[in-house]
Amino acid sequence: MDPTVEFGFDPAPLEGRFDLVFDTAGTLSATAARLLLKPGGRILDIVPTPVKFARSALPGPYKVLIANPSTNDLDVVTHLAAQGGLRIPIARTVPLADAIPVLTELERHGTPKNGKLIVTAG
């Protein structure tokens, strides 16, 4: 079973386990995040600060991601979907109960070349 961690957890038992550390709260120290990474892994932070920007500019695993959500863009996508204007190739559809082995296969072999994987609730 994969671990679930809370704020202030001890990263030592998870050392070197992850390809990507995605700090959505912006509270994980750079030292703790690096400890969690496999060689060649990346740290992604979506809560920018001046220090994080500086760290992101240096060589290494740390990257800051900034996005400006746009309701206009979402409106366009919604309209296209409603009109049948989105053409996204689907390689495979699986129910949620079967998702773990399929996602494991996806991690090992990469994105299917003929479309997207869809996980359904049913």
mmCIF file of C-alpha atoms in Angstrom, residues 13-79:
data_model
loop_
_atom_site.group_PDB
_atom_site.id
_atom_site.type_symbol
_atom_site.label_atom_id
_atom_site.label_comp_id
_atom_site.label_asym_id
_atom_site.label_seq_id
_atom_site.Cartn_x
_atom_site.Cartn_y
_atom_site.Cartn_z
ATOM 1 C CA PRO A 13 11.420 6.218 5.485
ATOM 2 C CA LEU A 14 10.477 7.291 1.930
ATOM 3 C CA GLU A 15 13.999 8.221 0.843
ATOM 4 C CA GLY A 16 14.679 7.807 -2.880
ATOM 5 C CA ARG A 17 11.222 6.472 -3.666
ATOM 6 C CA PHE A 18 9.708 9.042 -6.044
ATOM 7 C CA ASP A 19 10.333 10.281 -9.577
ATOM 8 C CA LEU A 20 8.279 13.399 -8.891
ATOM 9 C CA VAL A 21 7.552 15.301 -5.705
ATOM 10 C CA PHE A 22 4.600 17.630 -6.305
ATOM 11 C CA ASP A 23 4.341 20.081 -3.412
ATOM 12 C CA THR A 24 0.851 21.517 -3.883
ATOM 13 C CA ALA A 25 0.797 23.187 -0.463
ATOM 14 C CA GLY A 26 4.231 24.773 -0.846
ATOM 15 C CA THR A 27 5.238 23.686 2.653
ATOM 16 C CA LEU A 28 7.764 20.923 1.975
ATOM 17 C CA SER A 29 11.362 21.998 2.530
ATOM 18 C CA ALA A 30 13.758 21.634 -0.388
ATOM 19 C CA THR A 31 15.889 19.292 1.734
ATOM 20 C CA ALA A 32 12.961 16.981 2.484
ATOM 21 C CA ALA A 33 11.800 17.035 -1.140
ATOM 22 C CA ARG A 34 15.285 16.101 -2.418
ATOM 23 C CA LEU A 35 15.464 13.242 0.083
ATOM 24 C CA LEU A 36 12.278 11.750 -1.385
ATOM 25 C CA LEU A 37 13.542 11.780 -4.999
ATOM 26 C CA LYS A 38 14.992 8.984 -7.056
ATOM 27 C CA PRO A 39 18.086 9.965 -9.079
ATOM 28 C CA GLY A 40 16.969 12.150 -11.975
ATOM 29 C CA GLY A 41 13.671 13.016 -10.268
ATOM 30 C CA ARG A 42 11.985 16.413 -10.205
ATOM 31 C CA ILE A 43 10.440 18.629 -7.548
ATOM 32 C CA LEU A 44 7.448 20.670 -8.696
ATOM 33 C CA ASP A 45 6.092 23.515 -6.565
ATOM 34 C CA ILE A 46 2.998 25.555 -7.398
ATOM 35 C CA VAL A 47 3.276 28.048 -4.522
ATOM 36 C CA PRO A 48 5.885 30.544 -5.767
ATOM 37 C CA THR A 49 8.113 32.679 -3.553
ATOM 38 C CA PRO A 50 11.245 34.678 -4.472
ATOM 39 C CA VAL A 51 13.484 32.006 -2.908
ATOM 40 C CA LYS A 52 11.715 29.250 -4.871
ATOM 41 C CA PHE A 53 12.127 31.193 -8.116
ATOM 42 C CA ALA A 54 15.845 31.543 -7.466
ATOM 43 C CA ARG A 55 16.136 27.824 -6.681
ATOM 44 C CA SER A 56 14.223 26.994 -9.864
ATOM 45 C CA ALA A 57 16.656 29.019 -11.987
ATOM 46 C CA LEU A 58 19.598 26.921 -10.792
ATOM 47 C CA PRO A 59 20.482 23.532 -12.260
ATOM 48 C CA GLY A 60 18.791 20.705 -10.433
ATOM 49 C CA PRO A 61 15.486 19.064 -9.768
ATOM 50 C CA TYR A 62 13.543 22.058 -8.427
ATOM 51 C CA LYS A 63 10.979 23.728 -10.730
ATOM 52 C CA VAL A 64 8.311 26.315 -9.992
ATOM 53 C CA LEU A 65 5.105 26.206 -12.027
ATOM 54 C CA ILE A 66 2.937 29.268 -12.370
ATOM 55 C CA ALA A 67 -0.389 29.217 -14.116
ATOM 56 C CA ASN A 68 -3.092 31.783 -14.453
ATOM 57 C CA PRO A 69 -6.427 29.996 -14.602
ATOM 58 C CA SER A 70 -8.683 31.531 -17.202
ATOM 59 C CA THR A 71 -12.425 31.094 -17.083
ATOM 60 C CA ASN A 72 -12.543 32.202 -20.733
ATOM 61 C CA ASP A 73 -10.320 29.265 -21.736
ATOM 62 C CA LEU A 74 -12.483 26.868 -19.737
ATOM 63 C CA ASP A 75 -15.611 28.314 -21.386
ATOM 64 C CA VAL A 76 -14.112 27.665 -24.841
ATOM 65 C CA VAL A 77 -13.202 24.074 -23.933
ATOM 66 C CA THR A 78 -16.676 23.510 -22.465
ATOM 67 C CA HIS A 79 -18.310 24.871 -25.614
#
